[in-house]
GROMACS .gro file of C-alpha atoms in nm:
model
  366
    1UNK     CA    1  15.096  10.617   5.124
    2UNK     CA    2  15.188  10.261   5.015
    3UNK     CA    3  15.215  10.159   5.380
    4UNK     CA    4  14.877  10.303   5.474
    5UNK     CA    5  14.707  10.132   5.170
    6UNK     CA    6  14.879   9.790   5.261
    7UNK     CA    7  14.757   9.824   5.625
    8UNK     CA    8  14.409   9.897   5.516
    9UNK     CA    9  14.393   9.613   5.281
   10UNK     CA   10  14.530   9.379   5.542
   11UNK     CA   11  14.241   9.468   5.778
   12UNK     CA   12  13.986   9.420   5.487
   13UNK     CA   13  14.115   9.086   5.404
   14UNK     CA   14  14.126   8.972   5.770
   15UNK     CA   15  13.769   9.093   5.821
   16UNK     CA   16  13.650   8.907   5.504
   17UNK     CA   17  13.828   8.596   5.636
   18UNK     CA   18  13.656   8.598   5.959
   19UNK     CA   19  13.323   8.631   5.798
   20UNK     CA   20  13.380   8.339   5.580
   21UNK     CA   21  13.526   8.099   5.839
   22UNK     CA   22  13.244   8.185   6.079
   23UNK     CA   23  12.993   8.087   5.812
   24UNK     CA   24  13.154   7.759   5.711
   25UNK     CA   25  13.256   7.669   6.057
   26UNK     CA   26  12.905   7.697   6.218
   27UNK     CA   27  12.838   7.387   6.394
   28UNK     CA   28  12.509   7.480   6.576
   29UNK     CA   29  12.312   7.149   6.596
   30UNK     CA   30  11.998   7.321   6.560
   31UNK     CA   31  12.093   7.444   6.225
   32UNK     CA   32  12.205   7.125   6.094
   33UNK     CA   33  11.947   6.926   5.875
   34UNK     CA   34  11.753   6.649   6.040
   35UNK     CA   35  11.808   6.289   5.915
   36UNK     CA   36  11.563   6.188   5.641
   37UNK     CA   37  11.248   6.019   5.771
   38UNK     CA   38  11.210   5.652   5.674
   39UNK     CA   39  10.908   5.601   5.467
   40UNK     CA   40  10.923   5.225   5.375
   41UNK     CA   41  11.060   4.950   5.587
   42UNK     CA   42  11.126   4.585   5.473
   43UNK     CA   43  11.224   4.367   5.766
   44UNK     CA   44  11.360   4.034   5.652
   45UNK     CA   45  11.395   3.732   5.900
   46UNK     CA   46  11.591   3.434   5.817
   47UNK     CA   47  11.455   3.187   6.066
   48UNK     CA   48  11.741   3.003   6.224
   49UNK     CA   49  12.001   3.197   6.036
   50UNK     CA   50  12.329   3.243   6.217
   51UNK     CA   51  12.670   3.338   6.062
   52UNK     CA   52  12.739   2.982   5.961
   53UNK     CA   53  12.425   2.975   5.760
   54UNK     CA   54  12.503   3.290   5.588
   55UNK     CA   55  12.865   3.174   5.509
   56UNK     CA   56  12.728   2.840   5.384
   57UNK     CA   57  12.494   3.021   5.142
   58UNK     CA   58  12.784   3.249   5.024
   59UNK     CA   59  12.991   2.925   4.962
   60UNK     CA   60  12.712   2.747   4.777
   61UNK     CA   61  12.674   3.052   4.555
   62UNK     CA   62  13.044   3.036   4.472
   63UNK     CA   63  13.156   3.334   4.681
   64UNK     CA   64  12.890   3.589   4.678
   65UNK     CA   65  12.548   3.698   4.799
   66UNK     CA   66  12.306   3.997   4.745
   67UNK     CA   67  12.336   4.020   5.126
   68UNK     CA   68  12.686   4.151   5.081
   69UNK     CA   69  12.556   4.478   4.937
   70UNK     CA   70  12.472   4.586   5.304
   71UNK     CA   71  12.750   4.794   5.464
   72UNK     CA   72  12.592   4.830   5.806
   73UNK     CA   73  12.614   4.526   6.014
   74UNK     CA   74  12.571   4.425   6.373
   75UNK     CA   75  12.472   4.153   6.605
   76UNK     CA   76  12.150   4.080   6.813
   77UNK     CA   77  12.115   3.902   7.156
   78UNK     CA   78  11.826   3.664   7.123
   79UNK     CA   79  11.756   3.516   7.472
   80UNK     CA   80  11.405   3.520   7.581
   81UNK     CA   81  11.240   3.639   7.916
   82UNK     CA   82  11.253   3.278   8.073
   83UNK     CA   83  11.513   3.105   7.875
   84UNK     CA   84  11.864   3.157   7.763
   85UNK     CA   85  11.771   2.999   7.426
   86UNK     CA   86  11.467   3.147   7.253
   87UNK     CA   87  11.200   2.986   7.039
   88UNK     CA   88  11.064   3.148   6.738
   89UNK     CA   89  10.759   3.287   6.922
   90UNK     CA   90  10.957   3.491   7.177
   91UNK     CA   91  11.213   3.565   6.941
   92UNK     CA   92  10.956   3.706   6.683
   93UNK     CA   93  10.773   3.888   6.951
   94UNK     CA   94  11.105   4.052   7.060
   95UNK     CA   95  11.147   4.200   6.697
   96UNK     CA   96  10.787   4.273   6.626
   97UNK     CA   97  10.686   4.413   6.968
   98UNK     CA   98  11.007   4.525   7.135
   99UNK     CA   99  10.967   4.309   7.460
  100UNK     CA  100  11.123   4.005   7.589
  101UNK     CA  101  10.868   3.735   7.647
  102UNK     CA  102  10.836   3.378   7.750
  103UNK     CA  103  10.898   3.096   7.496
  104UNK     CA  104  10.585   2.999   7.302
  105UNK     CA  105  10.411   3.332   7.371
  106UNK     CA  106  10.297   3.546   7.067
  107UNK     CA  107  10.255   3.914   7.093
  108UNK     CA  108  10.215   3.917   7.479
  109UNK     CA  109  10.440   4.015   7.769
  110UNK     CA  110  10.527   3.730   8.040
  111UNK     CA  111  10.203   3.850   8.218
  112UNK     CA  112   9.989   3.752   7.917
  113UNK     CA  113   9.917   4.125   7.839
  114UNK     CA  114   9.888   4.195   7.464
  115UNK     CA  115  10.162   4.431   7.318
  116UNK     CA  116  10.135   4.643   7.004
  117UNK     CA  117  10.350   4.506   6.712
  118UNK     CA  118  10.534   4.689   6.443
  119UNK     CA  119  10.276   4.633   6.186
  120UNK     CA  120   9.991   4.746   6.426
  121UNK     CA  121  10.173   5.070   6.505
  122UNK     CA  122  10.235   5.112   6.114
  123UNK     CA  123   9.851   5.055   6.046
  124UNK     CA  124   9.742   5.311   6.312
  125UNK     CA  125   9.984   5.555   6.153
  126UNK     CA  126   9.820   5.520   5.825
  127UNK     CA  127  10.084   5.303   5.646
  128UNK     CA  128  10.009   4.987   5.460
  129UNK     CA  129  10.154   4.651   5.602
  130UNK     CA  130  10.248   4.306   5.469
  131UNK     CA  131  10.372   3.958   5.542
  132UNK     CA  132  10.537   3.724   5.295
  133UNK     CA  133  10.669   3.392   5.427
  134UNK     CA  134  10.735   3.024   5.318
  135UNK     CA  135  10.569   2.868   5.620
  136UNK     CA  136  10.205   2.878   5.741
  137UNK     CA  137  10.094   3.245   5.793
  138UNK     CA  138   9.984   3.149   6.140
  139UNK     CA  139  10.325   3.013   6.245
  140UNK     CA  140  10.514   3.166   6.514
  141UNK     CA  141  10.722   3.434   6.359
  142UNK     CA  142  10.451   3.591   6.112
  143UNK     CA  143  10.188   3.556   6.394
  144UNK     CA  144  10.419   3.771   6.628
  145UNK     CA  145  10.355   4.065   6.392
  146UNK     CA  146   9.961   4.057   6.422
  147UNK     CA  147   9.850   3.809   6.689
  148UNK     CA  148   9.825   3.797   7.063
  149UNK     CA  149   9.811   3.452   7.215
  150UNK     CA  150   9.972   3.270   7.517
  151UNK     CA  151  10.073   2.983   7.316
  152UNK     CA  152  10.211   2.956   6.966
  153UNK     CA  153  10.015   2.629   6.890
  154UNK     CA  154   9.674   2.799   6.913
  155UNK     CA  155   9.689   2.860   6.546
  156UNK     CA  156   9.303   2.858   6.500
  157UNK     CA  157   9.281   3.162   6.737
  158UNK     CA  158   9.583   3.315   6.564
  159UNK     CA  159   9.390   3.278   6.240
  160UNK     CA  160   9.102   3.476   6.399
  161UNK     CA  161   9.364   3.755   6.508
  162UNK     CA  162   9.478   3.760   6.136
  163UNK     CA  163   9.100   3.821   6.036
  164UNK     CA  164   9.074   4.102   6.286
  165UNK     CA  165   9.413   4.262   6.189
  166UNK     CA  166   9.461   4.545   5.944
  167UNK     CA  167   9.724   4.381   5.739
  168UNK     CA  168   9.708   4.481   5.373
  169UNK     CA  169   9.901   4.186   5.211
  170UNK     CA  170   9.956   3.834   5.353
  171UNK     CA  171  10.121   3.575   5.146
  172UNK     CA  172  10.237   3.224   5.256
  173UNK     CA  173  10.094   2.878   5.346
  174UNK     CA  174   9.845   2.749   5.595
  175UNK     CA  175   9.515   2.732   5.411
  176UNK     CA  176   9.393   2.447   5.658
  177UNK     CA  177   9.434   2.664   5.965
  178UNK     CA  178   9.186   2.904   5.806
  179UNK     CA  179   8.936   2.676   5.618
  180UNK     CA  180   8.960   2.329   5.781
  181UNK     CA  181   8.898   2.414   6.138
  182UNK     CA  182   8.747   2.241   6.436
  183UNK     CA  183   8.491   2.540   6.494
  184UNK     CA  184   8.387   2.502   6.110
  185UNK     CA  185   8.450   2.869   6.039
  186UNK     CA  186   8.597   2.965   5.702
  187UNK     CA  187   8.832   3.251   5.797
  188UNK     CA  188   8.928   3.288   5.420
  189UNK     CA  189   8.560   3.356   5.325
  190UNK     CA  190   8.532   3.612   5.609
  191UNK     CA  191   8.839   3.782   5.501
  192UNK     CA  192   8.700   3.794   5.142
  193UNK     CA  193   8.388   3.960   5.293
  194UNK     CA  194   8.624   4.227   5.435
  195UNK     CA  195   8.760   4.307   5.087
  196UNK     CA  196   9.052   4.079   5.052
  197UNK     CA  197   9.132   3.920   4.710
  198UNK     CA  198   9.200   3.560   4.764
  199UNK     CA  199   9.468   3.375   4.561
  200UNK     CA  200   9.569   3.004   4.584
  201UNK     CA  201   9.864   3.014   4.344
  202UNK     CA  202  10.151   3.243   4.270
  203UNK     CA  203  10.012   3.309   3.914
  204UNK     CA  204   9.698   3.449   4.080
  205UNK     CA  205   9.892   3.650   4.334
  206UNK     CA  206  10.107   3.816   4.070
  207UNK     CA  207   9.800   3.933   3.898
  208UNK     CA  208   9.694   4.147   4.189
  209UNK     CA  209   9.824   4.507   4.176
  210UNK     CA  210   9.630   4.691   4.438
  211UNK     CA  211   9.383   4.651   4.736
  212UNK     CA  212   9.404   4.383   5.007
  213UNK     CA  213   9.546   4.040   4.922
  214UNK     CA  214   9.542   3.705   5.111
  215UNK     CA  215   9.758   3.453   4.932
  216UNK     CA  216   9.745   3.086   5.056
  217UNK     CA  217   9.997   2.887   4.845
  218UNK     CA  218   9.965   2.546   5.041
  219UNK     CA  219   9.745   2.359   5.285
  220UNK     CA  220  10.026   2.369   5.540
  221UNK     CA  221  10.389   2.500   5.510
  222UNK     CA  222  10.510   2.529   5.153
  223UNK     CA  223  10.738   2.284   5.011
  224UNK     CA  224  11.131   2.316   5.030
  225UNK     CA  225  11.331   2.526   4.772
  226UNK     CA  226  11.401   2.468   4.478
  227UNK     CA  227  11.062   2.261   4.456
  228UNK     CA  228  10.842   2.561   4.535
  229UNK     CA  229  11.011   2.772   4.267
  230UNK     CA  230  11.046   3.149   4.303
  231UNK     CA  231  10.757   3.191   4.543
  232UNK     CA  232  10.920   3.410   4.801
  233UNK     CA  233  11.108   3.655   4.575
  234UNK     CA  234  10.783   3.688   4.369
  235UNK     CA  235  10.580   3.726   4.687
  236UNK     CA  236  10.801   4.016   4.791
  237UNK     CA  237  10.787   4.187   4.459
  238UNK     CA  238  10.419   4.159   4.447
  239UNK     CA  239  10.388   4.287   4.807
  240UNK     CA  240  10.602   4.587   4.724
  241UNK     CA  241  10.402   4.669   4.424
  242UNK     CA  242  10.080   4.680   4.604
  243UNK     CA  243  10.210   4.841   4.936
  244UNK     CA  244  10.419   5.119   4.762
  245UNK     CA  245  10.088   5.287   4.636
  246UNK     CA  246  10.022   5.407   4.988
  247UNK     CA  247  10.180   5.764   4.989
  248UNK     CA  248  10.231   5.734   5.367
  249UNK     CA  249  10.459   5.431   5.313
  250UNK     CA  250  10.454   5.075   5.433
  251UNK     CA  251  10.621   4.798   5.659
  252UNK     CA  252  10.658   4.457   5.504
  253UNK     CA  253  10.790   4.157   5.705
  254UNK     CA  254  10.951   3.880   5.500
  255UNK     CA  255  11.059   3.547   5.645
  256UNK     CA  256  11.296   3.284   5.500
  257UNK     CA  257  11.119   3.039   5.716
  258UNK     CA  258  11.272   2.711   5.622
  259UNK     CA  259  11.640   2.787   5.694
  260UNK     CA  260  11.524   2.675   6.043
  261UNK     CA  261  11.379   2.350   5.911
  262UNK     CA  262  11.715   2.252   5.752
  263UNK     CA  263  11.890   2.343   6.084
  264UNK     CA  264  11.650   2.117   6.293
  265UNK     CA  265  11.734   1.812   6.066
  266UNK     CA  266  12.100   1.911   6.029
  267UNK     CA  267  12.062   1.907   5.653
  268UNK     CA  268  12.330   2.116   5.501
  269UNK     CA  269  12.203   2.100   5.144
  270UNK     CA  270  11.859   2.230   5.260
  271UNK     CA  271  12.011   2.508   5.459
  272UNK     CA  272  12.222   2.628   5.157
  273UNK     CA  273  11.918   2.594   4.920
  274UNK     CA  274  11.692   2.794   5.172
  275UNK     CA  275  11.966   3.067   5.206
  276UNK     CA  276  12.008   3.105   4.830
  277UNK     CA  277  11.622   3.153   4.808
  278UNK     CA  278  11.616   3.399   5.087
  279UNK     CA  279  11.906   3.582   4.925
  280UNK     CA  280  11.699   3.610   4.605
  281UNK     CA  281  11.406   3.779   4.801
  282UNK     CA  282  11.676   3.992   4.965
  283UNK     CA  283  11.773   4.109   4.623
  284UNK     CA  284  11.427   4.227   4.547
  285UNK     CA  285  11.420   4.434   4.850
  286UNK     CA  286  11.763   4.590   4.802
  287UNK     CA  287  11.686   4.675   4.453
  288UNK     CA  288  11.362   4.856   4.560
  289UNK     CA  289  11.547   5.037   4.837
  290UNK     CA  290  11.829   5.145   4.595
  291UNK     CA  291  11.579   5.299   4.369
  292UNK     CA  292  11.339   5.436   4.627
  293UNK     CA  293  11.457   5.713   4.864
  294UNK     CA  294  11.349   5.688   5.239
  295UNK     CA  295  11.343   5.315   5.222
  296UNK     CA  296  11.516   5.090   5.498
  297UNK     CA  297  11.592   4.726   5.465
  298UNK     CA  298  11.679   4.518   5.788
  299UNK     CA  299  11.785   4.161   5.753
  300UNK     CA  300  11.834   3.960   6.063
  301UNK     CA  301  11.716   3.625   6.243
  302UNK     CA  302  11.523   3.531   6.543
  303UNK     CA  303  11.774   3.274   6.649
  304UNK     CA  304  12.043   3.021   6.520
  305UNK     CA  305  11.930   2.657   6.470
  306UNK     CA  306  12.145   2.355   6.484
  307UNK     CA  307  12.464   2.488   6.609
  308UNK     CA  308  12.598   2.488   6.260
  309UNK     CA  309  12.980   2.512   6.191
  310UNK     CA  310  13.152   2.508   5.856
  311UNK     CA  311  13.431   2.259   5.839
  312UNK     CA  312  13.519   2.260   5.484
  313UNK     CA  313  13.415   2.402   5.132
  314UNK     CA  314  13.502   2.497   4.785
  315UNK     CA  315  13.403   2.840   4.629
  316UNK     CA  316  13.476   2.706   4.284
  317UNK     CA  317  13.242   2.418   4.316
  318UNK     CA  318  13.000   2.558   4.565
  319UNK     CA  319  13.054   2.278   4.799
  320UNK     CA  320  13.002   2.311   5.179
  321UNK     CA  321  13.092   2.081   5.457
  322UNK     CA  322  12.922   2.126   5.798
  323UNK     CA  323  12.888   1.975   6.146
  324UNK     CA  324  12.624   2.034   6.410
  325UNK     CA  325  12.610   2.055   6.777
  326UNK     CA  326  12.219   2.026   6.809
  327UNK     CA  327  11.902   1.971   6.628
  328UNK     CA  328  11.751   2.261   6.838
  329UNK     CA  329  11.795   2.631   6.861
  330UNK     CA  330  12.117   2.774   7.001
  331UNK     CA  331  12.200   3.078   7.224
  332UNK     CA  332  12.450   3.253   6.998
  333UNK     CA  333  12.408   3.601   6.871
  334UNK     CA  334  12.269   3.640   6.505
  335UNK     CA  335  12.374   3.893   6.252
  336UNK     CA  336  12.194   4.216   6.152
  337UNK     CA  337  12.242   4.360   5.814
  338UNK     CA  338  12.096   4.704   5.709
  339UNK     CA  339  12.077   4.900   5.381
  340UNK     CA  340  11.924   5.233   5.292
  341UNK     CA  341  11.795   5.529   5.498
  342UNK     CA  342  11.865   5.487   5.876
  343UNK     CA  343  12.093   5.177   5.819
  344UNK     CA  344  12.364   5.322   6.037
  345UNK     CA  345  12.141   5.276   6.339
  346UNK     CA  346  12.162   4.894   6.322
  347UNK     CA  347  12.545   4.844   6.395
  348UNK     CA  348  12.718   4.700   6.702
  349UNK     CA  349  12.579   4.465   6.941
  350UNK     CA  350  12.212   4.534   7.028
  351UNK     CA  351  11.909   4.366   7.200
  352UNK     CA  352  11.663   4.202   6.955
  353UNK     CA  353  11.402   4.436   7.131
  354UNK     CA  354  11.593   4.738   7.025
  355UNK     CA  355  11.478   4.686   6.656
  356UNK     CA  356  11.112   4.810   6.709
  357UNK     CA  357  11.194   5.145   6.883
  358UNK     CA  358  11.454   5.227   6.625
  359UNK     CA  359  11.217   5.162   6.328
  360UNK     CA  360  10.933   5.360   6.509
  361UNK     CA  361  11.172   5.648   6.574
  362UNK     CA  362  11.295   5.656   6.197
  363UNK     CA  363  10.953   5.643   6.074
  364UNK     CA  364  10.835   5.927   6.306
  365UNK     CA  365  10.575   5.697   6.467
  366UNK     CA  366  10.511   5.794   6.840
   0.00000   0.00000   0.00000
């Protein structure tokens, strides 16, 4: 009797074990949850920012940057369609539009056919869009996200493309390109008639809490940091405050424009100052992503400028010593840092043109 009961209990236990292990061990992909859709994207471009520029900023800040909060890191290949070394127009277009184009071309393929940008896809999908930069808003990198012109220096025509765009928030310099024009048009007034609130100072910008905003902080490019104050991080915060009100989400492009300016002049002090300012803007973006599910932050560069290398430094003093191989752009890969939902997609070595399709896929935009 004892033997029969023991055998019976054994088969019952074995049966239960099989049921439990089959339930826990189910690896049917169709039943696995799909990854969370990205709702908000903040793409941050350090113009001219290579690894040396990042490390110079880290050293100047005595050993740390907010950028280090990113745990998903890769590299981007930056060559253009017609040159081993890209310029900002082709580099910006590759990131914004997902195609390799010729140097100097904005939002067009090498055959001068307009190609849709990340912000244009987002606007069609019902998302809000924004730009916050420290250069003229008609300069090459920001222009790549809304304009379509065969030459980057056609800034008066680029300003008309801005007028005809669906951008929700645009903050930077370049007032003269919109108001002191050869055709006598006042693009600012025309944007005002389209419902944009116009601001000429950061105090005015920070008062805007909703709606459309055009902030023109300088006649041309803004001054260098620290002279311009906290313009960039404040612009990022204001942009987020406005854009996040859209329940469908947003895409915001931020540029630390003047890291590149320091590279062109081989000015180590300017590079480190601009890196620290860009890092302050990065903190605003990462803090928002940390507190807001379904937010992705991508931090990268269009190219490296100056062929910068670190030859010495001191973390305790924040001193950086550097040498340069050029006063122009170089062909080296540039880093990509990612944080938040979907960040794991931006690791390894990728083409700069891979960023757009990855963003669209994560956002569910077809």
